[in-house]
Every structure is written in structure tokens, then in C-alpha cells.
Tab-separated table of C-alpha atoms and ligand atoms in Angstrom:
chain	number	residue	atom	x	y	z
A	24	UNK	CA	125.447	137.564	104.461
A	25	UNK	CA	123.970	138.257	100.721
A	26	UNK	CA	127.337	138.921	99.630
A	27	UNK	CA	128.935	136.036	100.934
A	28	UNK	CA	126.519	133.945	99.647
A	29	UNK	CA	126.521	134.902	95.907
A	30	UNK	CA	130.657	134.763	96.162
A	31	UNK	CA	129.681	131.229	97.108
A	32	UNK	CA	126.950	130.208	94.935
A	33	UNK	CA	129.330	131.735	92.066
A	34	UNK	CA	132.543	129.001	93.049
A	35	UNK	CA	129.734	126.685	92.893
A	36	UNK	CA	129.209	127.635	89.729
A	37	UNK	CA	132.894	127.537	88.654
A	38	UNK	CA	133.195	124.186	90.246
A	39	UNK	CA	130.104	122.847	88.433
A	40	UNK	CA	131.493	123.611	84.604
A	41	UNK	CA	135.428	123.118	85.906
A	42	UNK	CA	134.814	119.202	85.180
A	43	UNK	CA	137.613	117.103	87.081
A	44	UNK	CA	138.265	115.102	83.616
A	45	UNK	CA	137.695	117.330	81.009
A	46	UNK	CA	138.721	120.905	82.321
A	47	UNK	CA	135.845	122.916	81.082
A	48	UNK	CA	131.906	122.217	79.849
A	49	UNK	CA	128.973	123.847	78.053
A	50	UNK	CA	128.384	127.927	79.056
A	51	UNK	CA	124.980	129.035	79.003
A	52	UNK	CA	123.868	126.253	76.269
A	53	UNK	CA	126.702	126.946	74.114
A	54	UNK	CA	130.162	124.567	74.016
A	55	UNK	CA	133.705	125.438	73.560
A	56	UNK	CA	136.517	122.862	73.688
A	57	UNK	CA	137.161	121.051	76.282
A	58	UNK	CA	140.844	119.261	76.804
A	59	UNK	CA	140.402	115.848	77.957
A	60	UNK	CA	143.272	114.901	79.458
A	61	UNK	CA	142.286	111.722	81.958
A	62	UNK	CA	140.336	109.360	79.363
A	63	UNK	CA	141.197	108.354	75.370
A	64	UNK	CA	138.305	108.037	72.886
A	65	UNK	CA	137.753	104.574	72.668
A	66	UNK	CA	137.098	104.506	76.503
A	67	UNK	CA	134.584	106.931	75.468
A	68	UNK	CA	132.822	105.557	72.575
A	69	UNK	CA	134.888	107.271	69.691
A	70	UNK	CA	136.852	106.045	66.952
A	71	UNK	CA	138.550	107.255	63.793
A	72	UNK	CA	136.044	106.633	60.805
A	73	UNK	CA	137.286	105.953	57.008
A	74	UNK	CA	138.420	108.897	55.044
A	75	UNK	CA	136.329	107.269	52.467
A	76	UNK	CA	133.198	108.090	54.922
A	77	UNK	CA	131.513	111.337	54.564
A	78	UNK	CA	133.178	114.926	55.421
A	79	UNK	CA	132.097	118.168	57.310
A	80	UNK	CA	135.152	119.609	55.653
A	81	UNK	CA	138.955	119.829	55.173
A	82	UNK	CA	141.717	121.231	56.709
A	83	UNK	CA	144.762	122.923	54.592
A	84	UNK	CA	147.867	125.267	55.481
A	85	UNK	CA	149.560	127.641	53.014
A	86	UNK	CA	153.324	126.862	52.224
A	87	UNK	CA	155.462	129.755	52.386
A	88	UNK	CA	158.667	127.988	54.141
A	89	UNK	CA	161.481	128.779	51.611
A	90	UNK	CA	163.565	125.990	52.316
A	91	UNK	CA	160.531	123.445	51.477
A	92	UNK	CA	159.247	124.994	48.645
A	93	UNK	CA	161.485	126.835	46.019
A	94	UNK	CA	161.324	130.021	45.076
A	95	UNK	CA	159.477	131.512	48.134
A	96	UNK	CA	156.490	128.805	47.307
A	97	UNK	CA	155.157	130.233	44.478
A	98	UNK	CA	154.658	127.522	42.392
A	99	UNK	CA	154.039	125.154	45.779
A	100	UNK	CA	151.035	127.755	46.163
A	101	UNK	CA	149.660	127.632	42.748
A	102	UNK	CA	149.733	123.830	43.296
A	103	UNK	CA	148.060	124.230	46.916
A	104	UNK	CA	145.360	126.071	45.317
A	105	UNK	CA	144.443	123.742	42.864
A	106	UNK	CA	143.830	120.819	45.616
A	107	UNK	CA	141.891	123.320	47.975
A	108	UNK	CA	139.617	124.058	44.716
A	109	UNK	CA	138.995	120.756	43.448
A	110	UNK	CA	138.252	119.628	47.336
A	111	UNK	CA	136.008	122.693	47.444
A	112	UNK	CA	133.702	121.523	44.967
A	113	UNK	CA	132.508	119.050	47.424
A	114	UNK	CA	133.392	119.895	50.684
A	115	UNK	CA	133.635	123.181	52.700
A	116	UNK	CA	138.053	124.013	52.948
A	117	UNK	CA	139.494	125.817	55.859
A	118	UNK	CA	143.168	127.010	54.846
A	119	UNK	CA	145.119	128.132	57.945
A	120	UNK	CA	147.341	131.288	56.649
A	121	UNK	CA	150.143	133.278	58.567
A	122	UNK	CA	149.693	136.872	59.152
A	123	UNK	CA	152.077	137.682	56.183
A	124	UNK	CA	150.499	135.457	53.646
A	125	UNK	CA	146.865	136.247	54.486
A	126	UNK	CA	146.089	138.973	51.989
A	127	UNK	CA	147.509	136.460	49.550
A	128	UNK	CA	145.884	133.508	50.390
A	129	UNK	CA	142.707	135.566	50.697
A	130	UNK	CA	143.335	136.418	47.019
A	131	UNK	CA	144.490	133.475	45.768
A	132	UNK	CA	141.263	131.298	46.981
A	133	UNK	CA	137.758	131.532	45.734
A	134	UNK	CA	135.179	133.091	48.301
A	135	UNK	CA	134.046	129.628	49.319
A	136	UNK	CA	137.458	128.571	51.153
A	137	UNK	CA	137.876	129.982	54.241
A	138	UNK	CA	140.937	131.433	55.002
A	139	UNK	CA	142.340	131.962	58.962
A	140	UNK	CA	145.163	133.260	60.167
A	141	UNK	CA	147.009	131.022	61.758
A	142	UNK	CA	150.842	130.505	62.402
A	143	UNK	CA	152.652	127.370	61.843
A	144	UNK	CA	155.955	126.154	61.028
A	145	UNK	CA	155.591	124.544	57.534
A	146	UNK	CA	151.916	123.222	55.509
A	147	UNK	CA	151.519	119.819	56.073
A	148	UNK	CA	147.861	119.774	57.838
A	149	UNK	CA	147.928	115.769	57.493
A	150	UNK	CA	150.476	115.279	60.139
A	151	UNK	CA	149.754	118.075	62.492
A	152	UNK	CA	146.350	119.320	61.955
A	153	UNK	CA	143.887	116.951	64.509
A	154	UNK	CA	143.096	113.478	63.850
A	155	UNK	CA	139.127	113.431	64.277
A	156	UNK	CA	137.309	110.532	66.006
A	157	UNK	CA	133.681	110.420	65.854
A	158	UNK	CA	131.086	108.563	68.301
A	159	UNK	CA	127.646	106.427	67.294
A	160	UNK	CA	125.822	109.810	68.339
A	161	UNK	CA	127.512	112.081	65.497
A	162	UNK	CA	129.974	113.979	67.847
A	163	UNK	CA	133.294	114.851	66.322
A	164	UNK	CA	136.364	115.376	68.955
A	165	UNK	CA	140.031	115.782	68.119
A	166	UNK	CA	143.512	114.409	68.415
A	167	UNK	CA	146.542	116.528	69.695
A	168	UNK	CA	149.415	114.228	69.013
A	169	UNK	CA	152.812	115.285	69.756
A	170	UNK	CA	154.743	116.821	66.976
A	171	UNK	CA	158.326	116.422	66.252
A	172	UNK	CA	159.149	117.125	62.768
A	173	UNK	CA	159.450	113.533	61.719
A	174	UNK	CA	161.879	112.539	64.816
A	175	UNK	CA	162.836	115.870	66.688
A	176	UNK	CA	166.642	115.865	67.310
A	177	UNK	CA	167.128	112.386	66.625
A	178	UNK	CA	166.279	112.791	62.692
A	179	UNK	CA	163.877	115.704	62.404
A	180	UNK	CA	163.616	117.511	59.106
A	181	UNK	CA	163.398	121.052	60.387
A	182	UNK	CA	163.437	122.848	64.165
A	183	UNK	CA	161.691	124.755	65.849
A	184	UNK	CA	158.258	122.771	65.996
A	185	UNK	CA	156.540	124.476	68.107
A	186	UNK	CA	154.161	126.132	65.739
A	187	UNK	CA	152.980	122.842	64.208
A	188	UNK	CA	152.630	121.300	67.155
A	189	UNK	CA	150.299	123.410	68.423
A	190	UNK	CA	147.640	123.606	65.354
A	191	UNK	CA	145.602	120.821	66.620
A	192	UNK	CA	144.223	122.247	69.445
A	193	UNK	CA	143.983	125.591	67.844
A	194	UNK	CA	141.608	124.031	64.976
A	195	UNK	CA	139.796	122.514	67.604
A	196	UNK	CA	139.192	125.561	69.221
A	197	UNK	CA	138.031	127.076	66.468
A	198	UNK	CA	135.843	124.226	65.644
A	199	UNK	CA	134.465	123.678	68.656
A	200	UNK	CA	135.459	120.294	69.218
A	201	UNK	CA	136.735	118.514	71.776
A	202	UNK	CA	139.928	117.614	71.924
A	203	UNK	CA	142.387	115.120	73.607
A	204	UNK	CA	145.940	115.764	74.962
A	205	UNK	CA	148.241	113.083	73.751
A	206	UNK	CA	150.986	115.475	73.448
A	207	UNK	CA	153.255	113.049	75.375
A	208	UNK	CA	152.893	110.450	72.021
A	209	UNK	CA	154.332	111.589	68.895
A	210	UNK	CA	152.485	110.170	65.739
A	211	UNK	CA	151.691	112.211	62.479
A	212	UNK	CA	147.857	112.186	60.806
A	213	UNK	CA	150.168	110.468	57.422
A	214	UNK	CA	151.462	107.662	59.379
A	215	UNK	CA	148.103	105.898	59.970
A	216	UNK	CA	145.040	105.011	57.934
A	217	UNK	CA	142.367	103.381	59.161
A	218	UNK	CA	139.236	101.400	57.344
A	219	UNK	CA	136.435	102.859	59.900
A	220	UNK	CA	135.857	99.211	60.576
A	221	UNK	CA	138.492	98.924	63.114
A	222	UNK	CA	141.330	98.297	61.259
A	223	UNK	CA	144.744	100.398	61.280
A	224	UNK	CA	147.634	100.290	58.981
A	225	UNK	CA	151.041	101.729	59.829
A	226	UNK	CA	154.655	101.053	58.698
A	227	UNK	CA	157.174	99.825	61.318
A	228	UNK	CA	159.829	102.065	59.500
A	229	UNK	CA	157.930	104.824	60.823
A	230	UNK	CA	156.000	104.162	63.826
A	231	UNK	CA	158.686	102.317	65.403
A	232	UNK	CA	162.122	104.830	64.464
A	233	UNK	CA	164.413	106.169	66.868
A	234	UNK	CA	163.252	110.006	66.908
A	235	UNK	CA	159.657	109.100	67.785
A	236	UNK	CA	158.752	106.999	70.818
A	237	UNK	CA	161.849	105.419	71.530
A	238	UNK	CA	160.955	104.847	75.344
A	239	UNK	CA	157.954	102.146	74.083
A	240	UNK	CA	157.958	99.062	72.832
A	241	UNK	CA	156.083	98.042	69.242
A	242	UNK	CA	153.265	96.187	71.790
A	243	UNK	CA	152.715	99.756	73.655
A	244	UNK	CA	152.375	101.968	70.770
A	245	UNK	CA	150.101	99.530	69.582
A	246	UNK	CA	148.313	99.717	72.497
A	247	UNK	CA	148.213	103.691	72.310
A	248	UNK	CA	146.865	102.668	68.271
A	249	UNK	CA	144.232	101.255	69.676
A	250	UNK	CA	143.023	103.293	72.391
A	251	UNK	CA	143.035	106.091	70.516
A	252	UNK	CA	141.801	105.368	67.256
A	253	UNK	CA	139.213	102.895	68.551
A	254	UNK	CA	140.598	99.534	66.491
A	255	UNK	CA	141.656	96.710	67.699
A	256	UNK	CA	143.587	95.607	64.835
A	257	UNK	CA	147.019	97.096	63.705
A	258	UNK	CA	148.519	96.083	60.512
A	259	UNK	CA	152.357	96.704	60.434
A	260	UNK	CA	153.553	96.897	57.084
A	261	UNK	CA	157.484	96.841	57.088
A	262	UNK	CA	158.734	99.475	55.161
A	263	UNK	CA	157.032	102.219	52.855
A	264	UNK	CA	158.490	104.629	49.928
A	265	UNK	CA	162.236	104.716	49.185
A	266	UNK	CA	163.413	108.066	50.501
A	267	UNK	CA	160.758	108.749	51.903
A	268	UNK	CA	161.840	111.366	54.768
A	269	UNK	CA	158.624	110.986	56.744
A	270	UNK	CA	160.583	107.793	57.796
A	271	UNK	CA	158.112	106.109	55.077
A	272	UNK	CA	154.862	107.198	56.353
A	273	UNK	CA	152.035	104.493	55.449
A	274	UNK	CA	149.758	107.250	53.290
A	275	UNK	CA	152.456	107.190	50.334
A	276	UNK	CA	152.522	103.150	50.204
A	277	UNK	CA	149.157	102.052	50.941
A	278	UNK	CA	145.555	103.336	51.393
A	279	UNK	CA	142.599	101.763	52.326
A	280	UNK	CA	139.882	102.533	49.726
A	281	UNK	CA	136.934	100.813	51.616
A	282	UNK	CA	136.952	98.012	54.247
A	283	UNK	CA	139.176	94.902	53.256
A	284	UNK	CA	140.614	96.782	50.363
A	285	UNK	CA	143.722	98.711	50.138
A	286	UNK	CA	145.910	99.872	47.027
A	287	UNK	CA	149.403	99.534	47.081
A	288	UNK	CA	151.989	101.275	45.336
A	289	UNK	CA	154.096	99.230	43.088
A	290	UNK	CA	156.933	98.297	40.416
A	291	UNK	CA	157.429	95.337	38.219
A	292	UNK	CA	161.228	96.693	38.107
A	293	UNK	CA	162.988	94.395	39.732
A	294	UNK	CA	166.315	96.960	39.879
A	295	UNK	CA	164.588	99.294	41.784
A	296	UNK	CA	165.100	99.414	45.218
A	297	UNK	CA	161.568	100.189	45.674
A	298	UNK	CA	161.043	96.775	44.188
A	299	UNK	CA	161.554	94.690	47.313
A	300	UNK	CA	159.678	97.154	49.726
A	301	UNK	CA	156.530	96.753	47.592
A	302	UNK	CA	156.928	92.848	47.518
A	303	UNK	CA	157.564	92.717	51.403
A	304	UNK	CA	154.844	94.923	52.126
A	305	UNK	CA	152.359	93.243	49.423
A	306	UNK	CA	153.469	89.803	51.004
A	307	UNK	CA	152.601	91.360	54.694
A	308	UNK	CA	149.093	92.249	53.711
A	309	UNK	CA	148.493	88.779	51.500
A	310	UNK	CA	149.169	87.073	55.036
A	311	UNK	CA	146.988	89.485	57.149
A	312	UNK	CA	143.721	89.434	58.222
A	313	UNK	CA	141.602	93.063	59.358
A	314	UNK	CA	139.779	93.426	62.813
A	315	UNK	CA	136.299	91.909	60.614
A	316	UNK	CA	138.906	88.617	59.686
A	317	UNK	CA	138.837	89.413	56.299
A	318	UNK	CA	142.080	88.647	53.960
A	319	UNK	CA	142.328	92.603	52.549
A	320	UNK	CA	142.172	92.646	48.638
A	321	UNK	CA	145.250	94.574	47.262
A	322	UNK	CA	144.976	96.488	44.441
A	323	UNK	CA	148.231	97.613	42.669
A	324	UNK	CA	149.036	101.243	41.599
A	325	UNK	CA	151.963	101.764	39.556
A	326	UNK	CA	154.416	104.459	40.449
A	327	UNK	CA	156.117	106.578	37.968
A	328	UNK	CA	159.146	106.428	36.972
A	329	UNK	CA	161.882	107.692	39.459
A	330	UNK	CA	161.338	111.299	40.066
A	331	UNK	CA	164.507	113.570	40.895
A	332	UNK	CA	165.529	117.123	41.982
A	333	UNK	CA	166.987	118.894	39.248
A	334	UNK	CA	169.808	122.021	39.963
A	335	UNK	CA	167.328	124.339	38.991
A	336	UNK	CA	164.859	123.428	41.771
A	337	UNK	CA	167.427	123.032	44.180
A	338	UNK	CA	168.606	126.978	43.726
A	339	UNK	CA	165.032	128.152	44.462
A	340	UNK	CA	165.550	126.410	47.924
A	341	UNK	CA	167.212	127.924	50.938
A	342	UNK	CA	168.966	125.766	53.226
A	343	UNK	CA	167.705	124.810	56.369
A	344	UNK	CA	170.094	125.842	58.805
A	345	UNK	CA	173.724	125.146	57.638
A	346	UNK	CA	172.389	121.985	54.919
A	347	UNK	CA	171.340	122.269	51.558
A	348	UNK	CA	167.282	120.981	51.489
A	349	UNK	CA	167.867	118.870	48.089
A	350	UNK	CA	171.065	118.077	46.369
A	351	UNK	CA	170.630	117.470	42.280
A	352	UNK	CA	169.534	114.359	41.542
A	353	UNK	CA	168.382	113.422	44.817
A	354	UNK	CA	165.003	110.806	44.274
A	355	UNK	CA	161.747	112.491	45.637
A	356	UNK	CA	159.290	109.897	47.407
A	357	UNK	CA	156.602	110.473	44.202
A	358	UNK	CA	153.636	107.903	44.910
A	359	UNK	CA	150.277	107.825	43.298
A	360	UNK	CA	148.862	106.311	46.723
A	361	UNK	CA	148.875	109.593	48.326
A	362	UNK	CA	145.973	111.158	46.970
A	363	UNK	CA	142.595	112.335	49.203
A	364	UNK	CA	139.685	111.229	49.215
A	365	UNK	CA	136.784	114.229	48.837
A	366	UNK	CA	133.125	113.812	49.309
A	367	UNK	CA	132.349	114.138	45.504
A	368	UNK	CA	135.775	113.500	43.976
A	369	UNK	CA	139.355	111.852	44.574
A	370	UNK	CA	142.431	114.576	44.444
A	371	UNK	CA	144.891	112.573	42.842
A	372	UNK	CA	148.552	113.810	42.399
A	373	UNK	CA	150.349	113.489	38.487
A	374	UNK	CA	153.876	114.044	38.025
A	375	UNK	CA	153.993	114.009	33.767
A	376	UNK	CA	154.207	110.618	33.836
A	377	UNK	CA	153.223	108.177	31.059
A	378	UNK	CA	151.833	106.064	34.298
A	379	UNK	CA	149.979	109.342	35.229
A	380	UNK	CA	146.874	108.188	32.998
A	381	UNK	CA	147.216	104.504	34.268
A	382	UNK	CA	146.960	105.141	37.696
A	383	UNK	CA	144.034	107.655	37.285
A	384	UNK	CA	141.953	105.148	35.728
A	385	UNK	CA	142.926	102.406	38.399
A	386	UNK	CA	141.744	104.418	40.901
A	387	UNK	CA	138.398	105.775	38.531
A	388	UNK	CA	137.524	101.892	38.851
A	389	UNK	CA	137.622	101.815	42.708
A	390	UNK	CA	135.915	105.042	42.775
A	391	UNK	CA	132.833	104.839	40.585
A	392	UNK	CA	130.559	107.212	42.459
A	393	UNK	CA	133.523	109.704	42.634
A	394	UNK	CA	135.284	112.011	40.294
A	395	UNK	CA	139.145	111.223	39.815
A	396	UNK	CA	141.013	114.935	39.121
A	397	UNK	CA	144.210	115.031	38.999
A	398	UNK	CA	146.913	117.428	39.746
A	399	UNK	CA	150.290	118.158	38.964
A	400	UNK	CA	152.074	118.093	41.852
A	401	UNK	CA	155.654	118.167	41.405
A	402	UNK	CA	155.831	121.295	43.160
A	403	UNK	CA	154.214	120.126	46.164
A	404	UNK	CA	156.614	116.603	46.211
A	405	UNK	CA	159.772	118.914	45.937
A	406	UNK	CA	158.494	119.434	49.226
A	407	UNK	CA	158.757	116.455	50.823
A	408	UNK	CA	154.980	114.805	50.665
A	409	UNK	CA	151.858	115.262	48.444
A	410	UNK	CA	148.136	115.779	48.054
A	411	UNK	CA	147.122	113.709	51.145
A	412	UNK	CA	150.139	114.973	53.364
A	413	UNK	CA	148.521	118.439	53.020
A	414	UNK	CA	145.023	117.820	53.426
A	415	UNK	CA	143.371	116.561	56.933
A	416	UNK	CA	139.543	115.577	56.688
A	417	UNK	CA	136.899	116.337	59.098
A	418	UNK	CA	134.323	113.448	59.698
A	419	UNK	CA	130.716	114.437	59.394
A	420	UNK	CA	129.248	115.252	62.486
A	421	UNK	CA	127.444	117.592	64.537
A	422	UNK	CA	130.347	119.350	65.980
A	423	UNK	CA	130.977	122.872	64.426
A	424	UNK	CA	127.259	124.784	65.133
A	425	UNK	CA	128.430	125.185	68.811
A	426	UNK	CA	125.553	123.446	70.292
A	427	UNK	CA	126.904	119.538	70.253
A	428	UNK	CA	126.575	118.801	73.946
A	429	UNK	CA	122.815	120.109	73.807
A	430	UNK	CA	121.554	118.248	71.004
A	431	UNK	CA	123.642	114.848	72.384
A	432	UNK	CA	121.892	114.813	75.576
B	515	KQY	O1	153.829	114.003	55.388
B	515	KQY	C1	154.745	114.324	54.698
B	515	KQY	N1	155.085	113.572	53.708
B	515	KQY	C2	155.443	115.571	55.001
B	515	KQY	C3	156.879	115.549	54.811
B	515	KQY	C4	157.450	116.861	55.187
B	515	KQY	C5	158.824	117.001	54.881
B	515	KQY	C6	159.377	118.337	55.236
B	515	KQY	N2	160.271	118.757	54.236
């Protein structure tokens, strides 16, 4: 009789912290992530605040992949460092290291950045680390979008995934936060931004090519947008940075840099083909309004000069599968736009540019409380994206100290 009644009062127990919705709960007054699979954040209060609003932290990976970076990622590392220590100096950095490059990374980084072993197939933390929503009450939960490598078999840059793709969850467990399953969408963390005011900008280039959603329609993914990020405005710029093999994710064309403002990268050369993608997206946005109805002020940042692979970089890379990764001369998708915003400072990438100096002070101007470094980051573009493709922020909250649901309630 005793017996069989602890046995039961124990699968009451189970039942009790098995939540129907979210899978698991809180264990003896501490939390643990729960996957919430039956209900999307804006249904539950959250949304995706500004990157210009104030971080817990950031979220790196180290590159190693040898046919992204050249020459096993040496220089791609020294580069990576650089970004994680100028972010460090006002915001605690997590870099996520395989099991072979953890001694390294270990060594490479000062005693402040954590470093966690972690596997993954390439570094870019922006498109496959978690997006992070927030609520009014401070709690931070997570994001697992599916990952495809920029369009899977359709037009996917590398295969397998399946590392990448499962780093979200994994930095939610080991932040303790929350985290919803929308494995079934595919969307990378550099193919939105969002103004924290409801507003989300996207490129159709990207959000709506072939290797992505191709079952839904522009109005669904929109619809996705919206329940997931919490706006309920989407701006759809057309196109984004020639060459850009991202499929022109938004982050190297446009950024907001506080509600109703945005810069935009640009050219006054009418021969480039990047010419006419900056005037169709700058005419987009001067006939747009945000969720608030405000007409978004544009500010222009110049782009350098047309960057390209030379033969020398393209030997230090191996080829993926049975393709070279670069051929000489090929243009690199260099943008000034793709820089992060830190608490105390903005991580800016140069690329030895005579623009280099404009561009920093453009973005000094819009940034007056922060401090504009810049970085040379030609070996990080050789891989494909830059400073904010291999950064993902972590909203201020109350979610890391493992005792979130306690102090909501
Ligand atoms: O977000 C990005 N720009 C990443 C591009 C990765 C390309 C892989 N070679």
C-alpha cells in the first residue's frame, strides 16, 4: 500500500513538471530549458528587442573550416580575436570552440572570454546561434530556426549542416533559456533586423529564394516574421549586396541604428552593379513607413571600392567537395553596414580602404555615446560574411542565474 502510493505520488510528480506545452519546468527552484513547441513568442508576450538595446553578452564560434578560411584559419582567427576583444570590453563573450581547437582558442583569448567546447560546422554565430526575444518582465528565451546552409540542396554553400543547426538549442541549454522549436522554418539571425519597436527589415532576395521556404508564400513567412519576432511590420527591401552568397542577407545592406533610422550601404558609381540595388532598396525605404508610421531616415554609408580574391588567397583554401571555394578575382560582398553593435562600442569592419575612415566617422556621428573601433577584416570577408555575421547578441535579461521562473512569478 506505502509502496504503491509513493510510485504514484512520484508520476504525479513527473506529470506535474512534464508541462503539456512546454515539455519540462522548474526542478526544485532551479530552471533548465524548456522546448516550447505548441506556442510562438509573441503569443506569449516576447519579442526581439534592438541590437542597439542593452546586452547580457555575445555569442561567437571559432573558424577552423579550411575551405572558408585560408590557410587552416589562421589569419581568420587572429581577425576573430580581435572582434571578441573589442566586444569584451563591454560585454561578457562566449566563443563556442571544437574539441580540437579548444586549447587554442583557450590561448588565444584573454581570461575574460569564455571559451566552450562546442562542435559546429563552420563560425557564423549570427545565422545559427539563437535569435533572443525578451518579454516586459526581463525574461530572455531563444529561437531555434532551421538551418540550411543558405538554401540546403537547392543552393547551399556547404553540407552537412547538422552541426550548425543544432547550436541554438545547445546555447540555450547552456544558458538556461527557453527556447522555441521552429526547426520546420529556415531563416538565418543575418537575414533580419529589427528596431525593438516592432519593425522588421528583410530582403526578398533572401527570405523569399528557392532553397529556403519554398512551400510558403511571401504573406506566410511574413506571418511566421511576425509571430515570432513580435512585429507587426515587415519591410521587404528587394535585393541586398552584389554577390552576396547569403542570397543578400539584409545585415550587409541595411541596419537599423535606432527606431526610424537605418543606414544603407551605398555607391555614387553609377557602373557598378551595386549601383541600382542601393537605389531600389533606398527608393523602397523612402516609400515605407515602420510599425510606429514613421517615414525611416536613411543614412548613407559608402562602400569601398570593389574588393576581390586574389590567387594567393584562393591557394590557402581547400575546396569544398569537388569546387574550388573562390576563383581569382571573384568580388567578395565587403559592406561597411555589417558591423555590431556592443554595449560600450560599435565593431566596425575596414578593408584598407580610403572609404575606411569615411565610413567610421559616419557611423561615430550616429553613435555618440559609443566607441567606433574598427577592424580589418579582410580575412574574415574571404569567408563569406563579416563582423556582424559572426557575432549574435544576447538581450539583457534575467535569464542566465538559473532562477528566472522564480523571480518572474
Ligand atoms: O552570414 C553570412 N554572411 C555568412 C556567409 C557564410 C558563407 C559560407 N562560406
Amino acid at each position: 500500500g506505502a509502496e504503491r502510493l509513493a510510485n504514484l505520488r512520484q508520476i504525479v510528480i513527473m506529470v506535474d513538471i512534464a508541462d503539456p506545452i512546454y515539455g519540462y519546468g522548474d526542478w526544485g527552484g532551479r530552471s533548465f530549458m524548456r522546448i516550447i513547441r505548441e506556442s510562438a513568442p509573441s503569443r506569449d508576450g516576447f519579442y526581439m528587442p534592438g541590437e542597439f538595446e542593452f546586452h547580457e553578452g555575445c555569442i561567437m564560434i571559432f573558424p577552423e573550416r579550411p575551405d572558408s578560411w585560408q590557410y587552416g584559419g589562421y589569419a581568420a582567427r587572429r581577425a576573430f580575436v580581435q572582434v571578441a576583444e573589442a566586444i569584451g570590453e563591454s560585454e561578457k563573450v562566449t566563443v563556442c570552440a571544437s574539441g580540437a581547437q579548444y586549447d587554442n582558442a583557450r590561448a588565444a583569448l584573454p581570461p575574460h572570454i569564455r571559451v566552450v567546447e562546442m562542435s559546429s560546422n563552420d563560425a557564423w554565430a549570427r545565422d545559427y546561434g539563437p535569435t533572443f526575444v525578451r518579454n516586459a518582465a526581463g525574461e530572455v528565451r531563444g529561437i531555434d530556426w532551421g538551418f540550411n546552409a543558405w538554401g540546403g540542396l537547392c543552393d547551399g554553400l556547404y553540407f552537412p549542416w547538422d552541426k550548425d543547426n543544432q547550436m541554438a538549442r545547445k546555447l540555450c541549454d547552456l544558458l538556461d533559456a527557453d527556447v522555441y522549436d521552429k526547426r520546420d522554418f529556415i531563416l538565418e539571425g543575418g537575414s533580419i533586423h529589427v528596431d525593438g519597436e516592432g519593425t522588421c527589415m528583410v530582403t526578398e532576395s533572401c527570405l523569399l529564394s528557392g532553397g529556403r521556404n519554398p512551400g510558403l508564400t511571401k504573406q506566410e513567412i511574413q506571418e511566421v516574421l511576425e509571430e515570432y519576432l513580435g512585429v507587426s511590420k515587415v519591410l521587404w527591401l528587394p535585393c541586398g549586396i552584389y554577390n552576396d552568397e547569403t542570397n543578400e542577407h539584409i545585415d550587409n545592406i541595411c541596419a537599423f541604428v535606432k527606431p526610424g533610422e537605418a543606414v544603407l550601404a551605398w555607391t555614387d558609381d553609377e557602373e557598378d552593379v551595386q549601383y541600382a540595388m542601393s537605389r531600389a532598396s533606398l527608393e523602397y525605404l523612402e516609400g515605407a513607413l515602420d510599425a510606429k508610421g514613421r517615414r525611416i531616415k536613411v543614412h548613407k554609408l559608402p562602400l569601398p571600392k570593389p574588393v576581390t580574391v586574389t590567387e594567393e588567397e584562393c591557394r590557402g583554401l581547400d575546396a569544398c567537395w569537388d569546387r574550388p571555394s573562390r576563383v581569382p578575382g571573384e568580388r567578395l560582398a565587403a559592406s561597411y553596414v555589417n558591423f555590431y553593435i556592443a554595449n560600450g562600442s560599435i565593431v566596425m569592419p575596414g578593408f584598407g580602404d580610403p572609404a575606411d575612415a569615411e565610413a567610421k566617422e559616419i557611423l561615430q556621428g550616429l553613435f555618440p555615446d559609443r566607441k567606433v573601433v574598427q577592424i580589418y577584416a579582410r580575412d574574415i570577408l574571404i569567408g563569406g560574411g563579416n563582423i556582424h555575421c559572426i557575432t549574435q547578441q544576447i538581450p539583457a535579461g534575467r535569464h542566465v542565474n538559473g532562477t528566472k521562473r522564480k523571480e518572474s512569478t
